[in-house]
Amino acid sequence: MSGNLADLVTYALKCCELRGADYADAKFMDTHIELISFKNESLESMNRTKKRGIGIRVLKNGSWGFASTNELTRDKVTELAESAVKIAKASSLVRKFEIELADEPIYEDTVKTPVKKDPFEVGIDEKIGVLQECTNRAKSYSESIKVATSNFIARKDHLVLHTTEGTKIDQLTIWSGGGVASTAIESGEVQTRSLPASFRGDFQTRGYEHFEELNLLEAAEKTAKESIELLTAKKMVQERSTIILGHSQLALQVHESCGHPTELDRALGYEAAYAGTSFLTPDLLNKNFKYGNELVTMVADATVPGGLGTFFYDHEGVKAQSNLLVDKGIFVGYLSSRETAKTVGLERSSGAARSMGYDKIPIIRMTNVNLKPGDWNFDELIADTKEGYFLDTNRSWSIDDIRMNFQFGSEICYRIKNGEMTEMVKNSTYTGITPEFWGSVSGICKEKEWRVFGTPNCGKGEPGQAAYVGHGIAPTRFENVRVGILN
Ligand SMILES: [Zn+2]
């Protein structure tokens, strides 16, 4: 199949060159998504979508043109190339600056996510069986569990990307995962617990084996038990305190306060109208700007095994890389594309431009934005904390346009007293200012506590594209944080 497609993609590029394109890339993408969700006793949704087509991006007179179709014929592709070149020419009449691309080596490669079990080969009945058992277990735990949900999602993207520079990539990426949640309601009080993470669960660029390893049946019972306990837990009081963030909450913290602000299109103001800008402006790059303290090192790593933002090549044909964003507290890098890298004078794109379908242009997306592990055992970090809170699993979030002031709420929280986790606390929130917050880190757990969490629904772009991205983290302690606001 790839042979014929590769011919069509090559033909598309020839058409663009004949019509005077200065540069062009053509991508065929075939995207399969399977989403199954259960709510209480019922199958809430079961969607299997397949979307395939070709998208052509052309650079002419310093401006982009893009066109796409799901009709995979030479006639249609000829039309498409014409249209992409025309759009680029028209755009160049109103352009503010000339687009140039950072250099990238040429690659010819065929690559595939290593999977033990292709999630699309596993029968629907098996998946439904697991999901149904999850909600049954949660519901039967107590009559106060009014809503129990469970999810399975898998996605497969086949990309055939050729560029007029000579790059030819054939890449198949596969991911899967899921999650469970229980909501307990009594006397008007509502509490929800989700595992292994909120927003549908945890996902990895791996096969069905990842879904199996999540052990959702056990997790379902735990969500039921903890949501009931939360109903009668004490409310968090407003104070300044030490906090330790667990994996799932920290993944969101890194996503919102490091991932988004280091997207270079955002920092350059290209995304301002829709998703906001960034306090990490290019004039601060490599200027000793303190993003956090010396314990804080963050990388964008598209090569970490299993990460949901792991791939071999991005959708501009740039090879997957690991790049420092924050080095011992200092802001040193961006997530970039070939165009944005050139704009700020970087030698090379960081390989973070991806499109979520054949009909979308590649934009800058997080890969796996990871916090490097530290040197604490989790038990020792708790034992070393005289007064504080342990918070996990995001419940609510709010962060300003430049990603500076934030307030997050977590589903679960435990009070730490004299080095021990004590009672459960509900309605936990914390607030901070990004560089101050990351400047207050006083301990990060070590490698053995470090793991990659995947989120499948990071929204950006106009028209919107929901990207799948990852975060490698280990529980981390922060000092003198304002907690319990708005309770
Ligand atoms: Zn996001």
Coordinates of C-alpha atoms and ligand atoms in Angstrom, one line a residue:
M1 CA 0.0 0.0 0.0
S2 CA 2.8 2.4 1.0
G3 CA 4.4 2.0 -2.5
N4 CA 1.4 3.5 -4.4
L5 CA 0.9 6.1 -1.8
A6 CA 4.6 7.1 -1.9
D7 CA 4.2 7.4 -5.7
L8 CA 1.2 9.7 -5.3
V9 CA 3.0 11.8 -2.7
T10 CA 6.1 12.1 -5.0
Y11 CA 3.7 13.1 -7.9
A12 CA 2.2 15.8 -5.6
L13 CA 5.7 17.3 -5.1
K14 CA 6.5 17.2 -8.8
C15 CA 3.2 19.1 -9.5
C16 CA 4.3 21.8 -6.9
E17 CA 7.7 22.1 -8.4
L18 CA 6.3 22.5 -11.9
R19 CA 4.2 25.3 -10.6
G20 CA 7.1 27.1 -9.2
A21 CA 7.1 26.1 -5.5
D22 CA 10.3 27.1 -3.7
Y23 CA 9.7 24.3 -1.2
A24 CA 6.9 21.8 -0.7
D25 CA 6.1 18.9 1.5
A26 CA 3.3 16.4 0.9
K27 CA 1.9 14.1 3.5
F28 CA -0.4 11.2 3.3
M29 CA -2.0 10.5 6.7
D30 CA -4.2 7.6 7.6
T31 CA -5.6 8.1 11.2
H32 CA -7.6 5.4 13.1
I33 CA -9.2 6.3 16.4
E34 CA -11.1 3.9 18.6
L35 CA -12.9 5.4 21.6
I36 CA -15.1 3.3 23.9
S37 CA -16.6 4.6 27.1
F38 CA -18.9 3.2 29.7
K39 CA -21.1 5.2 32.1
N40 CA -22.7 3.2 34.9
E41 CA -24.4 0.2 33.4
S42 CA -24.4 1.5 29.8
L43 CA -22.1 1.7 26.9
E44 CA -21.9 5.5 26.5
S45 CA -20.0 5.6 23.3
M46 CA -18.2 3.4 20.9
N47 CA -16.6 5.3 18.0
R48 CA -14.3 3.9 15.4
T49 CA -13.2 6.6 13.0
K50 CA -10.9 6.4 10.0
K51 CA -9.7 9.4 8.2
R52 CA -7.2 9.4 5.3
G53 CA -6.1 11.9 2.8
I54 CA -3.2 14.0 1.5
G55 CA -2.2 17.5 2.5
I56 CA 0.3 19.6 0.5
R57 CA 2.1 22.5 2.0
V58 CA 3.9 24.9 -0.3
L59 CA 6.4 27.8 0.3
K60 CA 6.4 30.4 -2.5
N61 CA 7.7 33.9 -2.4
G62 CA 8.2 33.5 1.4
S63 CA 4.6 32.5 2.2
W64 CA 2.8 29.3 2.9
G65 CA 0.0 27.7 1.0
F66 CA -1.8 24.6 2.1
A67 CA -4.5 22.4 0.6
S68 CA -5.8 18.9 1.3
T69 CA -8.1 16.2 0.0
N70 CA -9.4 12.8 0.8
E71 CA -9.6 11.9 -2.9
L72 CA -6.4 10.0 -3.6
T73 CA -6.2 10.4 -7.4
R74 CA -3.6 12.0 -9.6
D75 CA -6.2 14.4 -11.0
K76 CA -7.2 15.6 -7.6
V77 CA -3.6 15.9 -6.4
T78 CA -2.8 18.0 -9.5
E79 CA -5.6 20.4 -8.6
L80 CA -4.5 20.4 -5.0
A81 CA -0.9 21.4 -5.9
E82 CA -2.2 24.2 -8.1
S83 CA -4.4 25.5 -5.3
A84 CA -1.6 25.3 -2.6
V85 CA 0.8 27.3 -4.9
K86 CA -2.0 29.9 -5.6
I87 CA -2.7 30.3 -1.9
A88 CA 1.0 30.8 -1.2
K89 CA 1.3 33.4 -3.9
A90 CA -1.8 35.2 -2.7
S91 CA -0.5 35.2 0.9
S92 CA 2.8 36.5 -0.2
L93 CA 1.1 39.7 -1.4
V94 CA 0.1 40.6 2.2
R95 CA 3.0 39.0 4.1
K96 CA 4.7 40.9 6.9
F97 CA 7.9 39.0 6.7
E98 CA 9.5 36.3 4.5
I99 CA 9.3 32.7 5.9
E100 CA 12.5 30.8 5.9
L101 CA 13.2 27.3 7.2
A102 CA 16.0 26.2 9.5
D103 CA 18.2 23.5 7.9
E104 CA 17.6 19.8 8.6
P105 CA 19.4 16.8 7.2
I106 CA 17.6 14.6 4.6
Y107 CA 16.2 11.3 5.8
E108 CA 14.9 8.2 4.1
D109 CA 13.3 5.9 6.7
T110 CA 10.5 3.5 7.5
V111 CA 9.7 3.4 11.2
K112 CA 7.0 2.0 13.5
T113 CA 6.1 2.2 17.2
P114 CA 7.1 -1.1 18.8
V115 CA 4.0 -2.8 20.2
K116 CA 3.4 -6.2 21.7
K117 CA -0.4 -6.2 21.0
D118 CA -1.9 -4.0 18.3
P119 CA -4.9 -2.4 20.1
F120 CA -6.9 -2.5 16.9
E121 CA -6.5 -6.2 16.7
V122 CA -7.9 -6.8 20.1
G123 CA -11.7 -7.6 20.0
I124 CA -14.2 -5.0 20.9
D125 CA -15.9 -7.4 23.3
E126 CA -12.8 -7.8 25.4
K127 CA -12.4 -4.1 25.8
I128 CA -16.1 -3.6 26.6
G129 CA -15.9 -6.5 29.1
V130 CA -13.1 -4.7 31.0
L131 CA -14.8 -1.3 31.0
Q132 CA -18.2 -2.7 32.1
E133 CA -16.5 -4.6 34.9
C134 CA -14.8 -1.4 36.0
T135 CA -18.1 0.6 36.3
N136 CA -19.8 -2.4 37.9
R137 CA -17.2 -2.7 40.6
A138 CA -17.3 1.1 41.3
K139 CA -21.1 1.2 41.4
S140 CA -21.4 -1.8 43.6
Y141 CA -18.9 -0.4 46.2
S142 CA -21.6 1.9 47.6
E143 CA -25.0 3.3 46.8
S144 CA -23.5 6.8 47.1
I145 CA -21.5 6.2 43.9
K146 CA -23.9 7.9 41.5
V147 CA -21.7 8.0 38.4
A148 CA -18.9 5.6 37.4
T149 CA -17.1 5.9 34.1
S150 CA -14.4 4.0 32.2
N151 CA -12.6 4.7 29.0
F152 CA -10.5 3.1 26.4
I153 CA -8.8 5.1 23.6
A154 CA -6.4 3.9 20.9
R155 CA -5.0 5.8 18.0
K156 CA -2.9 4.8 15.0
D157 CA -1.3 7.4 12.6
H158 CA 0.3 6.2 9.4
L159 CA 2.3 9.1 7.9
V160 CA 4.0 9.1 4.5
L161 CA 5.8 12.4 4.2
H162 CA 8.0 13.5 1.4
T163 CA 9.7 16.9 0.9
T164 CA 11.2 18.6 -2.1
E165 CA 14.5 18.6 -0.2
G166 CA 14.5 14.8 -0.6
T167 CA 13.3 13.5 2.8
K168 CA 11.0 10.4 2.5
I169 CA 9.5 9.2 5.7
D170 CA 7.1 6.3 6.3
Q171 CA 6.1 6.3 9.9
L172 CA 3.5 4.3 11.9
T173 CA 2.7 5.5 15.5
I174 CA 0.3 3.7 17.8
W175 CA -0.9 4.5 21.3
S176 CA -3.5 3.3 23.7
G177 CA -4.7 3.6 27.3
G178 CA -7.7 4.4 29.4
G179 CA -9.0 5.4 32.8
V180 CA -11.7 5.2 35.4
A181 CA -13.6 7.6 37.6
S182 CA -16.2 7.5 40.3
T183 CA -18.4 10.3 41.6
A184 CA -20.0 10.0 45.0
I185 CA -22.9 12.2 46.0
E186 CA -24.5 12.6 49.5
S187 CA -26.6 15.5 50.8
G188 CA -25.6 17.8 48.0
E189 CA -21.9 17.1 48.4
V190 CA -20.2 15.9 45.2
Q191 CA -16.7 14.3 45.0
T192 CA -15.0 12.7 42.1
R193 CA -11.9 10.5 42.0
S194 CA -10.1 9.5 38.7
L195 CA -7.3 7.0 38.1
P196 CA -4.7 6.8 36.9
A197 CA -5.3 10.5 35.9
S198 CA -8.2 12.8 35.2
F199 CA -9.2 13.7 31.6
R200 CA -9.9 10.1 30.5
G201 CA -6.8 8.4 32.0
D202 CA -3.2 7.7 31.1
F203 CA -2.0 6.9 27.6
Q204 CA 1.3 5.7 26.1
T205 CA 2.8 5.1 22.7
R206 CA 2.6 1.4 23.2
G207 CA 0.1 -1.3 22.4
Y208 CA -2.8 -2.8 24.2
E209 CA -0.3 -4.1 26.8
H210 CA -0.3 -0.5 28.3
F211 CA -4.1 -0.6 28.8
E212 CA -3.7 -4.1 30.5
E213 CA -1.0 -2.9 32.8
L214 CA -3.1 0.0 34.0
N215 CA -5.0 -2.5 36.1
L216 CA -8.2 -0.5 35.9
L217 CA -10.4 -3.0 37.8
E218 CA -8.4 -2.4 41.0
A219 CA -8.3 1.3 40.2
A220 CA -12.1 1.4 39.8
E221 CA -12.6 0.2 43.4
K222 CA -10.0 2.7 44.7
T223 CA -11.8 5.6 43.0
A224 CA -15.1 4.5 44.6
K225 CA -13.5 4.1 48.0
E226 CA -11.7 7.5 47.9
S227 CA -14.6 9.5 46.5
I228 CA -16.8 8.3 49.4
E229 CA -14.0 9.2 51.9
L230 CA -13.7 12.6 50.4
L231 CA -17.4 13.4 51.2
T232 CA -16.7 13.6 54.9
A233 CA -13.1 14.8 54.7
K234 CA -12.2 18.2 56.2
K235 CA -12.0 21.1 53.8
M236 CA -8.5 22.5 53.1
V237 CA -7.9 25.7 55.0
Q238 CA -6.3 28.8 53.5
E239 CA -2.6 29.1 54.5
R240 CA 0.9 29.1 53.2
S241 CA 2.4 25.6 53.3
T242 CA 4.8 23.1 51.8
I243 CA 3.2 20.9 49.1
I244 CA 4.2 17.7 47.4
L245 CA 2.6 17.0 44.0
G246 CA 2.0 13.5 42.9
H247 CA 2.5 12.2 39.3
S248 CA -0.8 13.1 37.7
Q249 CA -1.1 16.6 39.2
L250 CA 2.6 17.3 38.4
A251 CA 2.1 16.3 34.8
L252 CA -0.6 18.9 34.4
Q253 CA 1.6 21.5 36.3
V254 CA 4.5 20.9 33.9
H255 CA 2.1 20.9 30.9
E256 CA 0.6 24.2 31.7
S257 CA 3.5 26.1 33.2
C258 CA 6.5 24.8 31.2
G259 CA 5.1 23.0 28.1
H260 CA 2.8 25.7 26.8
P261 CA 5.1 28.7 27.5
T262 CA 8.0 27.1 25.8
E263 CA 6.1 26.7 22.5
L264 CA 7.9 29.1 20.3
D265 CA 4.9 30.1 18.1
R266 CA 3.2 31.2 21.3
A267 CA 6.3 33.0 22.5
L268 CA 6.4 34.9 19.2
G269 CA 2.8 35.9 19.5
Y270 CA 1.5 33.8 16.6
E271 CA -1.1 32.0 18.8
A272 CA -2.1 35.1 20.7
A273 CA -5.7 35.4 19.5
Y274 CA -6.6 31.9 20.3
A275 CA -4.5 30.3 23.1
G276 CA -2.5 33.1 24.5
T277 CA 1.2 34.1 24.6
S278 CA 4.1 33.3 26.9
F279 CA 6.2 35.1 29.5
L280 CA 9.2 33.2 28.1
T281 CA 9.8 35.7 25.3
P282 CA 12.8 35.2 22.9
D283 CA 14.8 38.1 24.5
L284 CA 15.0 36.0 27.7
L285 CA 16.4 32.9 26.0
N286 CA 19.9 31.9 27.2
K287 CA 20.1 35.2 29.2
N288 CA 20.3 33.6 32.6
F289 CA 16.6 34.0 33.1
K290 CA 15.6 32.1 36.2
Y291 CA 12.6 29.9 35.4
G292 CA 13.1 27.9 38.6
N293 CA 15.9 27.0 41.0
E294 CA 18.9 24.8 40.4
L295 CA 17.0 21.6 41.1
V296 CA 14.7 22.2 38.1
T297 CA 15.8 20.8 34.7
M298 CA 13.2 20.3 32.0
V299 CA 13.6 18.7 28.7
A300 CA 11.4 18.2 25.6
D301 CA 12.2 14.6 24.7
A302 CA 10.4 13.0 21.7
T303 CA 12.5 9.8 22.2
V304 CA 11.6 8.6 25.6
P305 CA 10.2 5.0 25.3
G306 CA 6.4 4.9 25.7
G307 CA 5.9 8.7 26.0
L308 CA 2.7 9.8 24.3
G309 CA 4.7 12.5 22.6
T310 CA 7.2 10.0 21.3
F311 CA 7.8 9.6 17.6
F312 CA 10.7 9.2 15.1
Y313 CA 10.1 12.2 12.9
D314 CA 7.8 15.2 13.2
H315 CA 5.5 16.3 10.4
E316 CA 8.1 18.5 8.8
G317 CA 10.5 15.5 8.6
V318 CA 12.7 16.7 11.5
K319 CA 14.2 13.9 13.5
A320 CA 13.0 13.3 17.1
Q321 CA 15.3 14.9 19.6
S322 CA 15.8 15.5 23.3
N323 CA 16.4 19.2 24.0
L324 CA 16.8 21.2 27.2
L325 CA 14.1 23.7 28.0
V326 CA 15.3 24.6 31.5
D327 CA 18.8 23.8 32.6
K328 CA 19.3 23.9 36.4
G329 CA 16.7 26.6 36.7
I330 CA 17.8 28.7 33.6
F331 CA 15.5 29.1 30.6
V332 CA 17.5 27.7 27.6
G333 CA 15.2 26.3 25.0
Y334 CA 12.0 26.2 23.1
L335 CA 9.7 23.7 21.4
S336 CA 10.1 24.8 17.8
S337 CA 9.3 24.2 14.1
R338 CA 11.7 24.9 11.1
E339 CA 10.1 28.3 10.5
T340 CA 10.0 29.5 14.1
A341 CA 13.6 28.2 14.8
K342 CA 14.9 30.3 11.9
T343 CA 12.9 33.4 13.0
V344 CA 14.8 33.5 16.3
G345 CA 18.1 32.5 14.9
L346 CA 18.3 28.9 16.2
E347 CA 20.4 26.5 14.1
R348 CA 17.8 23.7 14.0
S349 CA 14.1 23.0 14.7
S350 CA 13.6 21.1 17.9
G351 CA 11.3 18.8 15.9
A352 CA 8.0 19.7 17.5
A353 CA 5.8 20.4 14.5
R354 CA 2.9 18.0 14.2
S355 CA -0.5 17.9 12.5
M356 CA -3.3 15.9 13.9
G357 CA -4.7 14.9 10.5
Y358 CA -4.0 15.0 6.7
D359 CA -6.1 18.2 6.5
K360 CA -4.2 20.2 9.1
I361 CA -1.0 22.2 8.9
P362 CA 1.7 21.2 11.3
I363 CA 1.9 23.5 14.3
I364 CA 4.2 23.4 17.4
R365 CA 3.1 20.8 19.9
M366 CA 4.7 19.5 23.0
T367 CA 6.5 16.2 22.6
N368 CA 7.2 14.8 26.1
V369 CA 8.0 17.7 28.4
N370 CA 9.8 16.1 31.3
L371 CA 11.1 17.2 34.7
K372 CA 14.4 15.4 35.3
P373 CA 14.4 13.2 38.4
G374 CA 16.1 14.3 41.6
D375 CA 17.6 12.2 44.5
W376 CA 14.8 11.6 47.0
N377 CA 13.0 8.4 47.8
F378 CA 9.2 9.2 48.1
D379 CA 9.0 7.9 51.7
E380 CA 12.0 10.0 52.7
L381 CA 10.6 13.1 51.1
I382 CA 7.4 12.7 53.1
A383 CA 9.4 11.8 56.3
D384 CA 11.4 15.0 55.8
T385 CA 8.3 17.2 55.6
K386 CA 7.2 18.6 59.0
E387 CA 4.0 20.3 57.9
G388 CA 2.4 20.2 54.4
Y389 CA 0.1 18.6 51.9
F390 CA 0.3 15.8 49.3
L391 CA -1.9 16.6 46.3
D392 CA -2.7 14.5 43.3
T393 CA -5.0 14.2 40.2
N394 CA -6.1 17.5 38.7
R395 CA -9.7 18.7 39.4
S396 CA -9.6 22.2 38.0
W397 CA -7.1 24.6 36.4
S398 CA -6.8 28.2 35.5
I399 CA -3.7 30.0 34.2
D400 CA -3.4 33.4 32.6
D401 CA -2.6 34.1 28.9
I402 CA 1.2 34.4 29.5
R403 CA 1.3 31.3 31.7
M404 CA 2.5 33.2 34.7
N405 CA -0.3 33.2 37.4
F406 CA -2.1 29.9 38.0
Q407 CA -4.5 28.2 40.3
F408 CA -5.0 24.5 40.3
G409 CA -7.3 22.2 42.2
S410 CA -6.7 18.5 42.9
E411 CA -9.1 15.7 43.5
I412 CA -7.2 14.2 46.4
C413 CA -5.1 15.6 49.2
Y414 CA -3.5 14.3 52.4
R415 CA -2.2 16.4 55.2
I416 CA 1.4 15.7 56.2
K417 CA 2.3 16.2 59.9
N418 CA 5.6 15.5 61.4
G419 CA 6.8 13.4 58.4
E420 CA 3.7 11.3 58.1
M421 CA 0.7 11.4 55.7
T422 CA -2.4 11.8 58.0
E423 CA -6.0 12.7 57.2
M424 CA -7.6 13.2 53.8
V425 CA -8.4 16.8 52.9
K426 CA -11.0 17.8 50.3
N427 CA -11.4 20.7 47.8
S428 CA -7.6 21.2 47.8
T429 CA -6.3 24.1 45.7
Y430 CA -2.9 25.8 45.3
T431 CA -1.9 28.9 43.5
G432 CA 1.4 30.5 42.4
I433 CA 3.4 32.5 39.9
T434 CA 5.4 30.2 37.6
P435 CA 9.0 31.3 38.2
E436 CA 8.4 31.7 42.0
F437 CA 6.8 28.3 42.2
W438 CA 9.5 26.5 40.3
G439 CA 12.0 28.5 42.4
S440 CA 10.6 27.0 45.6
V441 CA 11.3 23.4 44.7
S442 CA 13.0 21.6 47.7
G443 CA 13.1 18.0 46.5
I444 CA 12.4 15.8 43.5
C445 CA 12.0 12.1 43.7
K446 CA 14.6 9.9 42.0
E447 CA 14.6 7.8 38.8
K448 CA 12.7 4.8 40.3
E449 CA 9.7 7.1 41.1
W450 CA 9.9 8.7 37.6
R451 CA 7.3 7.8 35.0
V452 CA 5.7 9.2 31.8
F453 CA 2.1 10.2 31.8
G454 CA 0.3 10.8 28.6
T455 CA -2.5 13.2 27.9
P456 CA -4.5 12.8 24.6
N457 CA -6.3 16.1 24.4
C458 CA -4.0 19.2 24.4
G459 CA -6.0 21.8 22.4
K460 CA -4.4 24.4 20.2
G461 CA -4.7 26.0 16.8
E462 CA -7.4 27.5 14.7
P463 CA -9.0 25.3 13.4
G464 CA -8.4 23.4 16.6
Q465 CA -6.1 20.4 16.8
A466 CA -6.2 18.1 19.9
A467 CA -2.7 16.7 20.2
Y468 CA -1.4 13.8 22.3
V469 CA 1.6 14.7 24.5
G470 CA 3.5 13.2 27.4
H471 CA 5.1 14.3 30.7
G472 CA 7.8 12.4 32.5
I473 CA 7.8 13.3 36.2
A474 CA 8.5 12.1 39.7
P475 CA 6.8 13.6 42.8
T476 CA 8.2 17.0 43.7
R477 CA 8.1 19.2 46.8
F478 CA 7.5 23.0 46.7
E479 CA 7.9 25.4 49.7
N480 CA 5.8 28.3 50.9
V481 CA 2.9 27.8 48.5
R482 CA -0.5 29.5 49.0
V483 CA -3.1 26.7 49.4
G484 CA -6.8 26.4 50.1
I485 CA -7.9 29.5 48.2
L486 CA -11.6 29.8 47.4
N487 CA -12.8 27.2 49.9
Ligands
ZN1 ZN -2.4 21.8 26.5

